[in-house]
Amino acid sequence: MYDVIIVGGGIAAFSAALFAARRGLDILVLAKDIGGQANYTDLIENYPGIEEVGGYELINKIKMQAEKFGARLLIADASKIKVNRNDFIVTAGSRQYKARSLILAYGSTPRDLGVPGEEELKGRGVSFCVNCDAPLYKKKTVAVVGIGDLNLEAALLLSRYAKKVYVLSKNDKLIGHPALLKAVLRKNSIEVIKFVIIESLEGQEQLSKMHLRDLKSGEKKTLAVDGLFVELGYVVDSKLVKGLLKLDELEQVVVDLSQRTSIEGIFAAGDAVSRPYKQAVISAGQGAAAALAAFDWLMQKEGKQGLTSDWTEIKRVKS
């Protein structure tokens, strides 16, 4: 019987494990892999206090911190959750694990293009996070393929850094908010290539070429680029909690400001929850909040006093 089982292997999961373990709770982290989406990011430059760090390196550091304070990690894919009166049972593989509370931090997955070369070049020129990686392409040539406002916003942000931004479209016009469309078309560094699809990607250690096909003429051509940003949105794999928890229209777990879900004792954090701004630092904060909320809930359930102070209160007392 664990105090908390955390499902997930990304920054939200291990931040939750760190904060829960420091509160003296008995923690088990069930992770399909370590790193999550961070594994596709070779360089993070916007995590506070760390000038440069690799995605996996950052997650691994937090994992090691959590383990230092007693969190246990098991590489296993959670497949089922059973809610009992006083506990929860999580099935992973052929085994079952019991806990008094749960924190779900299984993240979301970016929609792939599904073309040859994409999987091999993820994190090596193929990016799914323009906010994370745009500054890495200063004075370089990049392309964007996506949908709606996501596509347009990515192109505009990239135009601040890259010397050339190609926006690929299957149609004769881009779709999105009129103000964004005007802004994109005004930028001299942005070029819209119409009626094309990507057939494959090529590169040795890094993306270097895209192979395109003209949808009108059938003509095939090659475009040299340093980076490709895929902005097709994200998919949350909700099969673990579908029919169990309240989900929004995107199948994200609905949470309140304390990361509590629709079932008492289950908390959620990170990219799988119905909160805006999918960034590493935000997921880390949500993971910490979920851990503190779980601790508070467990203490109150035992008839004990829950959280009595936070950093600001401690500071006020000391001063």
mmCIF file of N, CA and C in Angstrom, residues 170-255:
data_model
loop_
_atom_site.group_PDB
_atom_site.id
_atom_site.type_symbol
_atom_site.label_atom_id
_atom_site.label_comp_id
_atom_site.label_asym_id
_atom_site.label_seq_id
_atom_site.Cartn_x
_atom_site.Cartn_y
_atom_site.Cartn_z
ATOM 1 N N LYS A 170 -1.767 22.660 -47.971
ATOM 2 C CA LYS A 170 -2.372 21.757 -48.951
ATOM 3 C C LYS A 170 -3.319 22.510 -49.891
ATOM 4 N N ASN A 171 -3.738 23.699 -49.468
ATOM 5 C CA ASN A 171 -4.741 24.455 -50.217
ATOM 6 C C ASN A 171 -4.132 25.696 -50.848
ATOM 7 N N ASP A 172 -5.009 26.509 -51.451
ATOM 8 C CA ASP A 172 -4.534 27.733 -52.080
ATOM 9 C C ASP A 172 -4.494 28.908 -51.118
ATOM 10 N N LYS A 173 -4.946 28.688 -49.876
ATOM 11 C CA LYS A 173 -4.905 29.769 -48.891
ATOM 12 C C LYS A 173 -4.778 29.184 -47.492
ATOM 13 N N LEU A 174 -4.254 30.018 -46.609
ATOM 14 C CA LEU A 174 -4.123 29.611 -45.219
ATOM 15 C C LEU A 174 -5.420 29.895 -44.478
ATOM 16 N N ILE A 175 -5.656 29.129 -43.436
ATOM 17 C CA ILE A 175 -6.866 29.289 -42.630
ATOM 18 C C ILE A 175 -6.470 29.721 -41.232
ATOM 19 N N GLY A 176 -7.154 30.732 -40.718
ATOM 20 C CA GLY A 176 -6.870 31.204 -39.375
ATOM 21 C C GLY A 176 -7.486 32.555 -39.116
ATOM 22 N N HIS A 177 -7.178 33.115 -37.961
ATOM 23 C CA HIS A 177 -7.714 34.426 -37.589
ATOM 24 C C HIS A 177 -7.229 35.487 -38.573
ATOM 25 N N PRO A 178 -8.117 36.360 -39.044
ATOM 26 C CA PRO A 178 -7.740 37.378 -40.040
ATOM 27 C C PRO A 178 -6.527 38.216 -39.641
ATOM 28 N N ALA A 179 -6.432 38.580 -38.371
ATOM 29 C CA ALA A 179 -5.293 39.393 -37.924
ATOM 30 C C ALA A 179 -3.979 38.622 -38.056
ATOM 31 N N LEU A 180 -4.022 37.332 -37.732
ATOM 32 C CA LEU A 180 -2.822 36.504 -37.876
ATOM 33 C C LEU A 180 -2.452 36.322 -39.341
ATOM 34 N N LEU A 181 -3.469 36.124 -40.176
ATOM 35 C CA LEU A 181 -3.222 35.972 -41.613
ATOM 36 C C LEU A 181 -2.537 37.203 -42.190
ATOM 37 N N LYS A 182 -3.039 38.373 -41.839
ATOM 38 C CA LYS A 182 -2.441 39.628 -42.335
ATOM 39 C C LYS A 182 -1.000 39.763 -41.874
ATOM 40 N N ALA A 183 -0.758 39.423 -40.608
ATOM 41 C CA ALA A 183 0.594 39.536 -40.061
ATOM 42 C C ALA A 183 1.560 38.598 -40.772
ATOM 43 N N VAL A 184 1.106 37.383 -41.070
ATOM 44 C CA VAL A 184 1.955 36.412 -41.771
ATOM 45 C C VAL A 184 2.270 36.887 -43.181
ATOM 46 N N LEU A 185 1.262 37.359 -43.891
ATOM 47 C CA LEU A 185 1.454 37.774 -45.282
ATOM 48 C C LEU A 185 2.288 39.049 -45.410
ATOM 49 N N ARG A 186 2.357 39.840 -44.339
ATOM 50 C CA ARG A 186 3.168 41.068 -44.365
ATOM 51 C C ARG A 186 4.649 40.798 -44.170
ATOM 52 N N LYS A 187 4.986 39.654 -43.593
ATOM 53 C CA LYS A 187 6.381 39.350 -43.274
ATOM 54 C C LYS A 187 7.155 38.933 -44.526
ATOM 55 N N ASN A 188 8.197 39.667 -44.835
ATOM 56 C CA ASN A 188 9.012 39.354 -46.016
ATOM 57 C C ASN A 188 9.765 38.036 -45.864
ATOM 58 N N SER A 189 10.050 37.652 -44.628
ATOM 59 C CA SER A 189 10.833 36.426 -44.406
ATOM 60 C C SER A 189 9.972 35.166 -44.445
ATOM 61 N N ILE A 190 8.645 35.342 -44.528
ATOM 62 C CA ILE A 190 7.745 34.184 -44.579
ATOM 63 C C ILE A 190 7.259 33.968 -46.008
ATOM 64 N N GLU A 191 7.402 32.759 -46.494
ATOM 65 C CA GLU A 191 6.927 32.396 -47.839
ATOM 66 C C GLU A 191 5.949 31.232 -47.727
ATOM 67 N N VAL A 192 4.774 31.407 -48.317
ATOM 68 C CA VAL A 192 3.759 30.360 -48.308
ATOM 69 C C VAL A 192 3.906 29.508 -49.563
ATOM 70 N N ILE A 193 4.044 28.206 -49.381
ATOM 71 C CA ILE A 193 4.109 27.275 -50.511
ATOM 72 C C ILE A 193 2.777 26.536 -50.561
ATOM 73 N N LYS A 194 2.015 26.751 -51.616
ATOM 74 C CA LYS A 194 0.653 26.216 -51.707
ATOM 75 C C LYS A 194 0.606 24.872 -52.438
ATOM 76 N N PHE A 195 -0.455 24.134 -52.159
ATOM 77 C CA PHE A 195 -0.753 22.859 -52.822
ATOM 78 C C PHE A 195 0.383 21.852 -52.720
ATOM 79 N N VAL A 196 0.979 21.727 -51.537
ATOM 80 C CA VAL A 196 2.057 20.747 -51.362
ATOM 81 C C VAL A 196 1.815 19.904 -50.116
ATOM 82 N N ILE A 197 2.369 18.708 -50.129
ATOM 83 C CA ILE A 197 2.421 17.870 -48.939
ATOM 84 C C ILE A 197 3.847 17.347 -48.795
ATOM 85 N N ILE A 198 4.203 17.008 -47.563
ATOM 86 C CA ILE A 198 5.517 16.417 -47.311
ATOM 87 C C ILE A 198 5.411 14.914 -47.503
ATOM 88 N N GLU A 199 6.287 14.370 -48.334
ATOM 89 C CA GLU A 199 6.289 12.922 -48.567
ATOM 90 C C GLU A 199 7.309 12.204 -47.698
ATOM 91 N N SER A 200 8.449 12.864 -47.413
ATOM 92 C CA SER A 200 9.463 12.248 -46.556
ATOM 93 C C SER A 200 10.449 13.310 -46.097
ATOM 94 N N LEU A 201 11.209 12.953 -45.059
ATOM 95 C CA LEU A 201 12.223 13.840 -44.503
ATOM 96 C C LEU A 201 13.567 13.141 -44.577
ATOM 97 N N GLU A 202 14.623 13.932 -44.735
ATOM 98 C CA GLU A 202 15.951 13.343 -44.930
ATOM 99 C C GLU A 202 16.988 14.100 -44.109
ATOM 100 N N GLY A 203 17.956 13.373 -43.605
ATOM 101 C CA GLY A 203 19.060 13.967 -42.862
ATOM 102 C C GLY A 203 19.876 12.891 -42.210
ATOM 103 N N GLN A 204 21.147 13.199 -41.965
ATOM 104 C CA GLN A 204 22.008 12.237 -41.280
ATOM 105 C C GLN A 204 21.862 12.426 -39.770
ATOM 106 N N GLU A 205 22.669 13.297 -39.188
ATOM 107 C CA GLU A 205 22.532 13.600 -37.769
ATOM 108 C C GLU A 205 21.457 14.656 -37.525
ATOM 109 N N GLN A 206 21.113 15.411 -38.558
ATOM 110 C CA GLN A 206 20.173 16.526 -38.442
ATOM 111 C C GLN A 206 19.341 16.612 -39.719
ATOM 112 N N LEU A 207 18.103 17.085 -39.589
ATOM 113 C CA LEU A 207 17.258 17.291 -40.767
ATOM 114 C C LEU A 207 17.945 18.239 -41.748
ATOM 115 N N SER A 208 17.942 17.864 -43.007
ATOM 116 C CA SER A 208 18.565 18.723 -44.029
ATOM 117 C C SER A 208 17.657 18.957 -45.229
ATOM 118 N N LYS A 209 16.722 18.011 -45.495
ATOM 119 C CA LYS A 209 15.880 18.136 -46.690
ATOM 120 C C LYS A 209 14.468 17.637 -46.417
ATOM 121 N N MET A 210 13.518 18.255 -47.113
ATOM 122 C CA MET A 210 12.147 17.758 -47.151
ATOM 123 C C MET A 210 11.813 17.425 -48.595
ATOM 124 N N HIS A 211 11.192 16.283 -48.799
ATOM 125 C CA HIS A 211 10.754 15.903 -50.130
ATOM 126 C C HIS A 211 9.258 16.186 -50.236
ATOM 127 N N LEU A 212 8.889 17.073 -51.160
ATOM 128 C CA LEU A 212 7.519 17.549 -51.292
ATOM 129 C C LEU A 212 6.885 17.049 -52.583
ATOM 130 N N ARG A 213 5.548 17.024 -52.596
ATOM 131 C CA ARG A 213 4.815 16.708 -53.820
ATOM 132 C C ARG A 213 3.745 17.755 -54.052
ATOM 133 N N ASP A 214 3.739 18.293 -55.270
ATOM 134 C CA ASP A 214 2.732 19.276 -55.663
ATOM 135 C C ASP A 214 1.411 18.551 -55.917
ATOM 136 N N LEU A 215 0.362 18.952 -55.205
ATOM 137 C CA LEU A 215 -0.922 18.257 -55.302
ATOM 138 C C LEU A 215 -1.662 18.542 -56.610
ATOM 139 N N LYS A 216 -1.293 19.592 -57.310
ATOM 140 C CA LYS A 216 -1.953 19.919 -58.575
ATOM 141 C C LYS A 216 -1.261 19.252 -59.758
ATOM 142 N N SER A 217 0.056 19.359 -59.792
ATOM 143 C CA SER A 217 0.795 18.838 -60.939
ATOM 144 C C SER A 217 1.386 17.451 -60.710
ATOM 145 N N GLY A 218 1.500 17.056 -59.435
ATOM 146 C CA GLY A 218 2.144 15.787 -59.114
ATOM 147 C C GLY A 218 3.654 15.877 -59.093
ATOM 148 N N GLU A 219 4.179 17.044 -59.413
ATOM 149 C CA GLU A 219 5.627 17.240 -59.462
ATOM 150 C C GLU A 219 6.240 17.076 -58.073
ATOM 151 N N LYS A 220 7.398 16.436 -58.024
ATOM 152 C CA LYS A 220 8.111 16.262 -56.771
ATOM 153 C C LYS A 220 9.319 17.179 -56.732
ATOM 154 N N LYS A 221 9.553 17.760 -55.546
ATOM 155 C CA LYS A 221 10.708 18.642 -55.405
ATOM 156 C C LYS A 221 11.289 18.510 -54.009
ATOM 157 N N THR A 222 12.513 18.987 -53.870
ATOM 158 C CA THR A 222 13.226 18.909 -52.599
ATOM 159 C C THR A 222 13.463 20.319 -52.074
ATOM 160 N N LEU A 223 13.239 20.489 -50.785
ATOM 161 C CA LEU A 223 13.436 21.788 -50.151
ATOM 162 C C LEU A 223 14.444 21.622 -49.016
ATOM 163 N N ALA A 224 15.526 22.392 -49.077
ATOM 164 C CA ALA A 224 16.554 22.334 -48.034
ATOM 165 C C ALA A 224 16.125 23.186 -46.844
ATOM 166 N N VAL A 225 16.118 22.592 -45.666
ATOM 167 C CA VAL A 225 15.751 23.303 -44.434
ATOM 168 C C VAL A 225 16.625 22.816 -43.278
ATOM 169 N N ASP A 226 16.730 23.674 -42.268
ATOM 170 C CA ASP A 226 17.439 23.294 -41.045
ATOM 171 C C ASP A 226 16.488 22.743 -39.998
ATOM 172 N N GLY A 227 15.218 23.120 -40.111
ATOM 173 C CA GLY A 227 14.257 22.667 -39.114
ATOM 174 C C GLY A 227 12.850 22.604 -39.664
ATOM 175 N N LEU A 228 12.032 21.714 -39.108
ATOM 176 C CA LEU A 228 10.618 21.606 -39.468
ATOM 177 C C LEU A 228 9.805 21.610 -38.179
ATOM 178 N N PHE A 229 8.819 22.496 -38.107
ATOM 179 C CA PHE A 229 7.945 22.580 -36.944
ATOM 180 C C PHE A 229 6.571 22.044 -37.319
ATOM 181 N N VAL A 230 6.175 21.004 -36.613
ATOM 182 C CA VAL A 230 4.893 20.352 -36.859
ATOM 183 C C VAL A 230 3.892 20.888 -35.836
ATOM 184 N N GLU A 231 2.879 21.588 -36.315
ATOM 185 C CA GLU A 231 1.898 22.237 -35.433
ATOM 186 C C GLU A 231 0.494 21.702 -35.737
ATOM 187 N N LEU A 232 0.315 20.411 -35.503
ATOM 188 C CA LEU A 232 -0.967 19.753 -35.758
ATOM 189 C C LEU A 232 -1.763 19.511 -34.480
ATOM 190 N N GLY A 233 -1.296 20.102 -33.393
ATOM 191 C CA GLY A 233 -1.987 19.924 -32.124
ATOM 192 C C GLY A 233 -1.500 18.686 -31.384
ATOM 193 N N TYR A 234 -2.132 18.434 -30.253
ATOM 194 C CA TYR A 234 -1.733 17.330 -29.386
ATOM 195 C C TYR A 234 -2.903 16.391 -29.122
ATOM 196 N N VAL A 235 -2.566 15.162 -28.831
ATOM 197 C CA VAL A 235 -3.565 14.141 -28.519
ATOM 198 C C VAL A 235 -3.311 13.617 -27.111
ATOM 199 N N VAL A 236 -4.349 13.601 -26.295
ATOM 200 C CA VAL A 236 -4.248 13.011 -24.962
ATOM 201 C C VAL A 236 -4.834 11.604 -25.027
ATOM 202 N N ASP A 237 -4.034 10.625 -24.654
ATOM 203 C CA ASP A 237 -4.506 9.243 -24.633
ATOM 204 C C ASP A 237 -5.239 9.012 -23.313
ATOM 205 N N SER A 238 -6.558 9.124 -23.363
ATOM 206 C CA SER A 238 -7.359 9.110 -22.132
ATOM 207 C C SER A 238 -7.966 7.742 -21.810
ATOM 208 N N LYS A 239 -7.537 6.697 -22.494
ATOM 209 C CA LYS A 239 -8.194 5.401 -22.283
ATOM 210 C C LYS A 239 -8.073 4.918 -20.841
ATOM 211 N N LEU A 240 -7.027 5.342 -20.127
ATOM 212 C CA LEU A 240 -6.832 4.929 -18.741
ATOM 213 C C LEU A 240 -7.931 5.466 -17.825
ATOM 214 N N VAL A 241 -8.484 6.645 -18.155
ATOM 215 C CA VAL A 241 -9.452 7.289 -17.244
ATOM 216 C C VAL A 241 -10.807 7.550 -17.897
ATOM 217 N N LYS A 242 -10.970 7.150 -19.143
ATOM 218 C CA LYS A 242 -12.243 7.392 -19.819
ATOM 219 C C LYS A 242 -13.365 6.627 -19.118
ATOM 220 N N GLY A 243 -14.438 7.341 -18.807
ATOM 221 C CA GLY A 243 -15.543 6.741 -18.079
ATOM 222 C C GLY A 243 -15.343 6.748 -16.576
ATOM 223 N N LEU A 244 -14.178 7.186 -16.151
ATOM 224 C CA LEU A 244 -13.863 7.239 -14.724
ATOM 225 C C LEU A 244 -13.848 8.680 -14.221
ATOM 226 N N LEU A 245 -13.112 9.542 -14.934
ATOM 227 C CA LEU A 245 -12.975 10.939 -14.538
ATOM 228 C C LEU A 245 -13.685 11.863 -15.511
ATOM 229 N N LYS A 246 -13.986 13.062 -15.067
ATOM 230 C CA LYS A 246 -14.562 14.072 -15.944
ATOM 231 C C LYS A 246 -13.478 14.580 -16.889
ATOM 232 N N LEU A 247 -13.778 14.547 -18.204
ATOM 233 C CA LEU A 247 -12.854 15.004 -19.227
ATOM 234 C C LEU A 247 -13.486 16.162 -19.995
ATOM 235 N N ASP A 248 -12.644 16.993 -20.615
ATOM 236 C CA ASP A 248 -13.187 18.052 -21.462
ATOM 237 C C ASP A 248 -13.328 17.550 -22.899
ATOM 238 N N GLU A 249 -13.661 18.453 -23.816
ATOM 239 C CA GLU A 249 -13.916 18.032 -25.199
ATOM 240 C C GLU A 249 -12.667 17.523 -25.898
ATOM 241 N N LEU A 250 -11.483 17.853 -25.369
ATOM 242 C CA LEU A 250 -10.225 17.361 -25.925
ATOM 243 C C LEU A 250 -9.739 16.112 -25.194
ATOM 244 N N GLU A 251 -10.591 15.591 -24.308
ATOM 245 C CA GLU A 251 -10.285 14.419 -23.488
ATOM 246 C C GLU A 251 -9.142 14.671 -22.514
ATOM 247 N N GLN A 252 -8.982 15.937 -22.135
ATOM 248 C CA GLN A 252 -8.058 16.294 -21.075
ATOM 249 C C GLN A 252 -8.775 16.151 -19.733
ATOM 250 N N VAL A 253 -8.035 15.795 -18.704
ATOM 251 C CA VAL A 253 -8.622 15.627 -17.380
ATOM 252 C C VAL A 253 -8.971 16.998 -16.808
ATOM 253 N N VAL A 254 -10.217 17.152 -16.385
ATOM 254 C CA VAL A 254 -10.665 18.416 -15.797
ATOM 255 C C VAL A 254 -10.179 18.489 -14.354
ATOM 256 N N VAL A 255 -9.470 19.577 -14.011
ATOM 257 C CA VAL A 255 -8.961 19.769 -12.651
ATOM 258 C C VAL A 255 -9.321 21.157 -12.156
#
